Amino acid sequence: MEKEARFRNKITWFSTGFSVLVVWVHSANGELFLGRSETAKKVMEFEKFLGFTIGQMAVPGFFMMSGYLFFRGFRWEKLSGKWNSRIRSVLVPFLMWNSIYYLGYVIGSRLPVVTDIMGKGRIPFDWYTAVEAVLHYSYHYVFWYLYQLILLILLAPVLYGVLRRPAAGAAALTVCFWGTLKGITIPCLNMDALFYYSLAAFGGLHGRKLVEGGWTVGRCAAGAGLFAAAAGILTVRWPGGIGEGVLLRTLWPIGLWLMTDETRLPAPREWMKYNFYLYAIHFALVRLINKTAARCCPGSWPVPVMLYLLMPAFMITVSAVTGKWLRRYAPGAWLLLNGGR
C-alpha cells in the first residue's frame, strides 16, 4: 500500500472509531429505564464515562481531520475547488438531512403511538418552521457539527491568511486557546471548534511530515506521552475547567494518531465506508430504540446497559444495510445524502 493510500486508510479507521464514540455519546438511557433512582445514577455514571468523557474526543477529532484535509498543501488557487467540493460533501447533505428530519418529525407527531414516544407534541408544518429546521438543524441536533464546519469552511481565506506564516499562526492559535479559556464568544461560531480546526489546519500547512510521517518508536513514545498527559488530566483534574476539557479533547486524538502504526491497519471493510451516513441517521434511531425499549422493559438495569453497549454495533449494521441498498437502487439520492462519498 502506497503512502497516500495508507494515509487515507488511517483516516477511515479513525473516522470509524470516532463514529462509534459519537453513537455512545447519544445513547445514554439510564434515566429513561430507571427514572431518578440510585441504580439509574450508577448506570448513568458508567455511560457518562464512556460517552461523555472518553467519547468527547470524537467531535474534536472530526474537526481536526476536517481542518487538516482542507488545508493539506493548501494554496490560494485551490480555494474555489475546495469550496466547490465542500458544497457537495457538506452543504447539500446538511440541507437535505435537516429537511428529512423535519418532515419525519412532522409526520411522526401526527401518528398516535409515535408522537407519544417522541414527546414533542404536534410539530407545526409551515414555511417558518421548515426554514428554521433546515437552516438551524432544529430537529437534527447532531448537525450542529456540520453547521460549525460550514462556518469554518467559509472562513478559509481568513484562516489561511493568518496561519500560512508559522509565527503568526502560532500566535493566533495561542490567542484562540486563551479566548476559549476566557469564555469569549463569537457570533454563531464555537471558539473551541475554531481552535481544533485551526490547530489541524496549521498542521496541514506546516506539519505534514510530522502528521503523515511513518511510524517510529520515538513517534509512538511522543503519542503515548500526550495520551498519558490527557489521562493525567482526566484522573487528577477532571472535571476541571474549560482549559482541562479542551486539552483533554486535543491531546487524546493527537496522541492516538501518533501511536497508531498505519502499516498495520488492514484495508477498510465495506461497512466502514458509511461513516457520514451513520452520523446522519443514528440520532433519531437511537432515541426511538431507547424510548421504545424503556416502555417495554422499565426498571431493569441490565437492559439499558446491554442496549447501550450494543448500540454502535446495531447502528453500524443498520447504516451498512440501508446504505448499501440506497447505493444500489437509488444511486442519485445516495450521492446527495452521503455528500458524494
Tab-separated table of C-alpha atoms in Angstrom:
chain	number	residue	atom	x	y	z
A	1	MET	CA	0.000	0.000	0.000
A	2	GLU	CA	1.467	3.365	-1.051
A	3	LYS	CA	1.912	6.264	1.372
A	4	GLU	CA	-1.176	8.199	0.231
A	5	ALA	CA	-3.329	5.075	0.385
A	6	ARG	CA	-2.060	4.340	3.900
A	7	PHE	CA	-2.875	7.890	4.973
A	8	ARG	CA	-6.437	7.656	3.595
A	9	ASN	CA	-6.833	4.240	5.158
A	10	LYS	CA	-5.818	5.656	8.540
A	11	ILE	CA	-8.353	8.476	8.162
A	12	THR	CA	-11.081	5.893	7.533
A	13	TRP	CA	-10.125	3.876	10.611
A	14	PHE	CA	-10.116	6.960	12.823
A	15	SER	CA	-13.423	8.131	11.358
A	16	THR	CA	-14.928	4.752	12.189
A	17	GLY	CA	-13.645	4.828	15.762
A	18	PHE	CA	-14.894	8.364	16.303
A	19	SER	CA	-18.274	7.393	14.816
A	20	VAL	CA	-18.642	4.616	17.393
A	21	LEU	CA	-17.917	7.132	20.156
A	22	VAL	CA	-20.460	9.581	18.732
A	23	VAL	CA	-23.155	6.884	18.880
A	24	TRP	CA	-22.276	6.249	22.534
A	25	VAL	CA	-22.441	9.976	23.267
A	26	HIS	CA	-26.102	9.982	22.177
A	27	SER	CA	-27.110	6.576	23.590
A	28	ALA	CA	-27.344	7.382	27.316
A	29	ASN	CA	-30.511	5.712	28.579
A	30	GLY	CA	-30.264	5.030	32.333
A	31	GLU	CA	-32.850	7.597	33.367
A	32	LEU	CA	-35.268	6.500	30.636
A	33	PHE	CA	-35.334	2.951	32.028
A	34	LEU	CA	-34.821	3.567	35.741
A	35	GLY	CA	-36.097	7.055	36.463
A	36	ARG	CA	-34.272	9.066	39.119
A	37	SER	CA	-33.263	6.059	41.213
A	38	GLU	CA	-29.901	5.202	42.766
A	39	THR	CA	-29.484	2.401	40.230
A	40	ALA	CA	-30.082	4.878	37.414
A	41	LYS	CA	-27.374	7.098	38.862
A	42	LYS	CA	-24.834	4.252	38.747
A	43	VAL	CA	-25.810	3.322	35.187
A	44	MET	CA	-25.577	6.947	34.100
A	45	GLU	CA	-22.127	7.298	35.688
A	46	PHE	CA	-20.889	4.361	33.613
A	47	GLU	CA	-22.477	5.715	30.429
A	48	LYS	CA	-21.202	9.214	31.172
A	49	PHE	CA	-17.625	7.970	31.496
A	50	LEU	CA	-17.756	6.108	28.190
A	51	GLY	CA	-19.845	8.586	26.212
A	52	PHE	CA	-19.241	11.977	27.798
A	53	THR	CA	-15.610	11.577	28.860
A	54	ILE	CA	-13.860	9.129	26.531
A	55	GLY	CA	-16.374	9.917	23.792
A	56	GLN	CA	-15.620	13.611	23.904
A	57	MET	CA	-12.506	13.088	21.785
A	58	ALA	CA	-14.720	12.198	18.818
A	59	VAL	CA	-16.043	15.589	17.677
A	60	PRO	CA	-12.711	17.430	18.226
A	61	GLY	CA	-11.116	14.587	16.290
A	62	PHE	CA	-13.548	15.130	13.409
A	63	PHE	CA	-12.879	18.887	13.468
A	64	MET	CA	-9.152	18.233	13.348
A	65	MET	CA	-9.389	15.756	10.486
A	66	SER	CA	-11.615	18.168	8.538
A	67	GLY	CA	-9.268	21.102	9.128
A	68	TYR	CA	-6.206	19.091	8.192
A	69	LEU	CA	-7.702	17.707	4.986
A	70	PHE	CA	-8.952	21.126	3.870
A	71	PHE	CA	-5.605	22.855	4.391
A	72	ARG	CA	-3.326	19.954	3.488
A	73	GLY	CA	-0.984	21.543	0.969
A	74	PHE	CA	-3.397	24.483	0.571
A	75	ARG	CA	-2.680	27.436	-1.726
A	76	TRP	CA	-4.846	30.386	-2.752
A	77	GLU	CA	-5.564	28.893	-6.160
A	78	LYS	CA	-7.088	25.811	-4.537
A	79	LEU	CA	-9.755	27.772	-2.664
A	80	SER	CA	-12.525	27.627	-5.273
A	81	GLY	CA	-12.024	23.899	-5.816
A	82	LYS	CA	-12.071	23.230	-2.075
A	83	TRP	CA	-15.252	25.256	-1.640
A	84	ASN	CA	-16.954	23.533	-4.572
A	85	SER	CA	-16.155	20.081	-3.219
A	86	ARG	CA	-17.478	21.042	0.238
A	87	ILE	CA	-20.746	22.283	-1.245
A	88	ARG	CA	-21.348	18.717	-2.380
A	89	SER	CA	-19.897	16.917	0.639
A	90	VAL	CA	-21.087	19.220	3.466
A	91	LEU	CA	-23.671	21.848	2.492
A	92	VAL	CA	-26.000	19.722	0.351
A	93	PRO	CA	-26.238	16.852	2.906
A	94	PHE	CA	-26.747	19.420	5.681
A	95	LEU	CA	-29.779	20.880	3.926
A	96	MET	CA	-31.196	17.548	2.777
A	97	TRP	CA	-30.912	15.699	6.085
A	98	ASN	CA	-32.345	18.632	8.040
A	99	SER	CA	-35.309	18.624	5.650
A	100	ILE	CA	-35.779	14.862	6.011
A	101	TYR	CA	-35.644	15.020	9.803
A	102	TYR	CA	-38.114	17.880	9.897
A	103	LEU	CA	-40.594	16.054	7.670
A	104	GLY	CA	-40.078	12.866	9.695
A	105	TYR	CA	-40.890	14.673	12.936
A	106	VAL	CA	-43.898	16.378	11.345
A	107	ILE	CA	-45.295	13.015	10.220
A	108	GLY	CA	-44.360	11.237	13.443
A	109	SER	CA	-46.008	13.906	15.570
A	110	ARG	CA	-49.309	13.123	13.835
A	111	LEU	CA	-49.185	9.355	14.484
A	112	PRO	CA	-50.696	8.472	17.900
A	113	VAL	CA	-48.175	5.870	19.101
A	114	VAL	CA	-45.106	7.571	17.611
A	115	THR	CA	-45.942	11.029	18.937
A	116	ASP	CA	-46.187	9.630	22.485
A	117	ILE	CA	-42.679	8.191	22.166
A	118	MET	CA	-41.309	11.369	20.574
A	119	GLY	CA	-42.776	13.515	23.328
A	120	LYS	CA	-42.675	16.744	21.293
A	121	GLY	CA	-46.369	17.300	20.722
A	122	ARG	CA	-47.664	18.264	17.292
A	123	ILE	CA	-44.862	19.758	15.153
A	124	PRO	CA	-46.032	22.773	13.078
A	125	PHE	CA	-45.971	22.295	9.328
A	126	ASP	CA	-45.374	25.759	7.883
A	127	TRP	CA	-42.725	27.705	5.998
A	128	TYR	CA	-41.271	29.472	9.018
A	129	THR	CA	-40.747	26.255	10.985
A	130	ALA	CA	-39.437	24.483	7.904
A	131	VAL	CA	-36.822	27.151	7.145
A	132	GLU	CA	-35.774	27.257	10.805
A	133	ALA	CA	-35.443	23.478	10.846
A	134	VAL	CA	-33.389	23.348	7.645
A	135	LEU	CA	-31.025	26.221	8.398
A	136	HIS	CA	-30.692	25.771	12.163
A	137	TYR	CA	-30.961	21.953	12.480
A	138	SER	CA	-33.892	22.302	14.903
A	139	TYR	CA	-34.878	18.609	14.626
A	140	HIS	CA	-31.460	17.146	13.850
A	141	TYR	CA	-29.409	18.338	16.784
A	142	VAL	CA	-26.214	16.447	15.937
A	143	PHE	CA	-25.814	18.571	12.827
A	144	TRP	CA	-24.548	21.428	14.994
A	145	TYR	CA	-21.169	19.978	13.978
A	146	LEU	CA	-21.853	20.424	10.249
A	147	TYR	CA	-23.201	23.916	10.927
A	148	GLN	CA	-19.939	24.841	12.654
A	149	LEU	CA	-17.939	23.158	9.902
A	150	ILE	CA	-19.715	25.178	7.214
A	151	LEU	CA	-18.820	28.398	9.032
A	152	LEU	CA	-15.189	27.294	9.361
A	153	ILE	CA	-15.017	26.417	5.668
A	154	LEU	CA	-16.367	29.862	4.786
A	155	LEU	CA	-13.608	31.368	6.967
A	156	ALA	CA	-10.906	29.587	4.960
A	157	PRO	CA	-9.457	32.765	3.380
A	158	VAL	CA	-9.144	34.419	6.789
A	159	LEU	CA	-7.664	31.319	8.410
A	160	TYR	CA	-5.176	30.804	5.607
A	161	GLY	CA	-4.161	34.462	5.658
A	162	VAL	CA	-3.259	34.121	9.329
A	163	LEU	CA	-1.998	30.543	9.552
A	164	ARG	CA	0.220	30.436	6.450
A	165	ARG	CA	3.001	32.233	8.360
A	166	PRO	CA	4.257	29.953	11.155
A	167	ALA	CA	4.868	32.680	13.736
A	168	ALA	CA	1.564	34.445	13.077
A	169	GLY	CA	-0.264	31.125	13.042
A	170	ALA	CA	1.225	30.014	16.373
A	171	ALA	CA	0.299	33.360	17.906
A	172	ALA	CA	-3.246	33.096	16.552
A	173	LEU	CA	-3.653	29.589	17.997
A	174	THR	CA	-2.448	30.850	21.371
A	175	VAL	CA	-4.956	33.699	21.287
A	176	CYS	CA	-7.724	31.311	20.230
A	177	PHE	CA	-6.946	28.942	23.097
A	178	TRP	CA	-6.844	31.863	25.522
A	179	GLY	CA	-10.203	33.068	24.189
A	180	THR	CA	-11.640	29.607	24.788
A	181	LEU	CA	-10.392	29.647	28.375
A	182	LYS	CA	-11.923	33.067	28.987
A	183	GLY	CA	-15.260	32.080	27.500
A	184	ILE	CA	-15.053	34.698	24.755
A	185	THR	CA	-17.840	34.181	22.249
A	186	ILE	CA	-18.022	34.787	18.517
A	187	PRO	CA	-21.459	35.136	16.886
A	188	CYS	CA	-22.600	31.687	15.653
A	189	LEU	CA	-19.131	30.119	15.910
A	190	ASN	CA	-17.876	27.982	18.813
A	191	MET	CA	-14.436	29.124	19.957
A	192	ASP	CA	-13.272	25.600	20.817
A	193	ALA	CA	-14.324	24.347	17.372
A	194	LEU	CA	-12.276	27.168	15.835
A	195	PHE	CA	-9.292	26.090	17.925
A	196	TYR	CA	-9.454	22.380	16.994
A	197	TYR	CA	-9.982	23.141	13.311
A	198	SER	CA	-7.282	25.825	13.161
A	199	LEU	CA	-4.737	23.694	15.012
A	200	ALA	CA	-5.128	20.927	12.446
A	201	ALA	CA	-5.142	23.457	9.591
A	202	PHE	CA	-1.798	24.721	10.896
A	203	GLY	CA	-0.562	21.130	10.804
A	204	GLY	CA	-1.784	20.742	7.234
A	205	LEU	CA	0.164	23.827	6.205
A	206	HIS	CA	3.389	23.357	8.171
A	207	GLY	CA	3.480	19.889	9.719
A	208	ARG	CA	2.746	17.301	7.062
A	209	LYS	CA	5.964	15.395	7.768
A	210	LEU	CA	5.023	15.157	11.417
A	211	VAL	CA	1.389	14.198	10.778
A	212	GLU	CA	1.971	11.812	7.891
A	213	GLY	CA	5.430	10.528	8.762
A	214	GLY	CA	5.962	6.807	9.070
A	215	TRP	CA	5.610	5.099	12.427
A	216	THR	CA	8.719	5.055	14.624
A	217	VAL	CA	9.387	4.181	18.256
A	218	GLY	CA	10.043	7.853	19.013
A	219	ARG	CA	6.837	8.922	17.323
A	220	CYS	CA	4.886	6.306	19.272
A	221	ALA	CA	6.536	7.399	22.531
A	222	ALA	CA	5.564	11.024	21.837
A	223	GLY	CA	1.987	9.965	21.195
A	224	ALA	CA	1.946	7.852	24.349
A	225	GLY	CA	3.211	10.865	26.294
A	226	LEU	CA	0.367	13.028	25.002
A	227	PHE	CA	-2.113	10.262	25.710
A	228	ALA	CA	-0.734	9.852	29.240
A	229	ALA	CA	-0.932	13.612	29.804
A	230	ALA	CA	-4.607	13.525	28.808
A	231	ALA	CA	-5.182	10.566	31.129
A	232	GLY	CA	-3.462	12.509	33.898
A	233	ILE	CA	-5.786	15.449	33.361
A	234	LEU	CA	-8.733	13.064	33.484
A	235	THR	CA	-7.519	11.428	36.687
A	236	VAL	CA	-6.231	14.427	38.646
A	237	ARG	CA	-8.130	17.443	37.408
A	238	TRP	CA	-11.390	16.135	35.946
A	239	PRO	CA	-13.897	17.641	35.927
A	240	GLY	CA	-11.784	20.758	35.758
A	241	GLY	CA	-12.356	23.987	33.924
A	242	ILE	CA	-12.697	24.742	30.230
A	243	GLY	CA	-8.928	24.547	29.769
A	244	GLU	CA	-8.700	20.998	31.080
A	245	GLY	CA	-11.563	19.965	28.826
A	246	VAL	CA	-10.024	21.454	25.690
A	247	LEU	CA	-6.582	19.995	26.469
A	248	LEU	CA	-8.040	16.546	27.083
A	249	ARG	CA	-10.017	16.613	23.837
A	250	THR	CA	-6.969	17.855	21.924
A	251	LEU	CA	-4.286	15.579	23.344
A	252	TRP	CA	-6.202	12.309	23.145
A	253	PRO	CA	-6.854	12.200	19.367
A	254	ILE	CA	-3.386	13.582	18.542
A	255	GLY	CA	-1.703	11.081	20.867
A	256	LEU	CA	-3.715	8.219	19.427
A	257	TRP	CA	-2.834	9.293	15.878
A	258	LEU	CA	0.909	9.336	16.632
A	259	MET	CA	0.749	5.977	18.399
A	260	THR	CA	-1.061	4.191	15.558
A	261	ASP	CA	1.112	2.368	13.037
A	262	GLU	CA	-0.622	2.888	9.697
A	263	THR	CA	1.259	-0.027	8.113
A	264	ARG	CA	-0.533	-2.438	10.457
A	265	LEU	CA	-4.020	-1.208	9.643
A	266	PRO	CA	-5.829	-3.538	7.218
A	267	ALA	CA	-7.831	-2.190	4.334
A	268	PRO	CA	-11.198	-0.784	5.448
A	269	ARG	CA	-14.152	-3.142	5.440
A	270	GLU	CA	-17.201	-2.232	3.381
A	271	TRP	CA	-19.227	-1.187	6.449
A	272	MET	CA	-16.517	1.313	7.415
A	273	LYS	CA	-17.264	3.392	4.318
A	274	TYR	CA	-20.641	4.570	5.659
A	275	ASN	CA	-19.411	6.795	8.495
A	276	PHE	CA	-21.078	10.009	7.359
A	277	TYR	CA	-24.340	8.199	6.661
A	278	LEU	CA	-24.133	6.588	10.122
A	279	TYR	CA	-23.644	10.033	11.652
A	280	ALA	CA	-26.648	11.374	9.751
A	281	ILE	CA	-29.159	8.649	10.647
A	282	HIS	CA	-28.171	7.457	14.106
A	283	PHE	CA	-29.595	10.134	16.416
A	284	ALA	CA	-33.318	9.661	15.809
A	285	LEU	CA	-33.000	5.866	15.658
A	286	VAL	CA	-31.021	5.718	18.911
A	287	ARG	CA	-33.629	7.829	20.708
A	288	LEU	CA	-36.513	5.836	19.221
A	289	ILE	CA	-34.967	2.498	20.221
A	290	ASN	CA	-34.148	3.622	23.757
A	291	LYS	CA	-37.560	5.180	24.392
A	292	THR	CA	-39.415	2.175	22.953
A	293	ALA	CA	-37.339	-0.321	24.925
A	294	ALA	CA	-37.779	1.703	28.118
A	295	ARG	CA	-41.545	1.414	27.741
A	296	CYS	CA	-41.295	-2.341	27.242
A	297	CYS	CA	-38.699	-3.117	29.951
A	298	PRO	CA	-38.875	-0.447	32.675
A	299	GLY	CA	-36.954	-0.846	35.926
A	300	SER	CA	-34.417	-3.449	34.745
A	301	TRP	CA	-30.791	-2.235	34.843
A	302	PRO	CA	-29.185	-4.964	32.642
A	303	VAL	CA	-31.347	-3.964	29.674
A	304	PRO	CA	-30.199	-0.336	29.363
A	305	VAL	CA	-26.543	-1.284	29.932
A	306	MET	CA	-26.574	-4.019	27.290
A	307	LEU	CA	-28.536	-1.841	24.890
A	308	TYR	CA	-26.081	0.996	25.437
A	309	LEU	CA	-23.031	-1.192	24.797
A	310	LEU	CA	-24.524	-2.800	21.698
A	311	MET	CA	-25.964	0.361	20.173
A	312	PRO	CA	-22.915	1.194	17.979
A	313	ALA	CA	-22.887	-2.330	16.511
A	314	PHE	CA	-26.599	-2.129	15.836
A	315	MET	CA	-26.367	1.306	14.215
A	316	ILE	CA	-23.374	0.265	12.104
A	317	THR	CA	-25.393	-2.712	10.846
A	318	VAL	CA	-28.410	-0.531	10.035
A	319	SER	CA	-26.275	2.054	8.231
A	320	ALA	CA	-24.395	-0.592	6.240
A	321	VAL	CA	-27.540	-2.458	5.148
A	322	THR	CA	-29.642	0.590	4.267
A	323	GLY	CA	-26.667	2.437	2.783
A	324	LYS	CA	-25.840	-0.491	0.519
A	325	TRP	CA	-29.489	-0.665	-0.560
A	326	LEU	CA	-29.542	3.053	-1.404
A	327	ARG	CA	-26.278	2.817	-3.336
A	328	ARG	CA	-27.718	0.038	-5.454
A	329	TYR	CA	-31.315	1.134	-6.006
A	330	ALA	CA	-31.197	4.929	-5.576
A	331	PRO	CA	-27.653	5.987	-6.509
A	332	GLY	CA	-28.623	9.590	-7.228
A	333	ALA	CA	-30.263	10.056	-3.842
A	334	TRP	CA	-27.352	8.263	-2.173
A	335	LEU	CA	-24.803	10.642	-3.681
A	336	LEU	CA	-26.742	13.653	-2.424
A	337	LEU	CA	-27.417	12.254	1.049
A	338	ASN	CA	-23.878	10.985	1.522
A	339	GLY	CA	-22.179	14.019	0.029
A	340	GLY	CA	-20.676	12.139	-2.906
A	341	ARG	CA	-18.636	9.908	-0.608
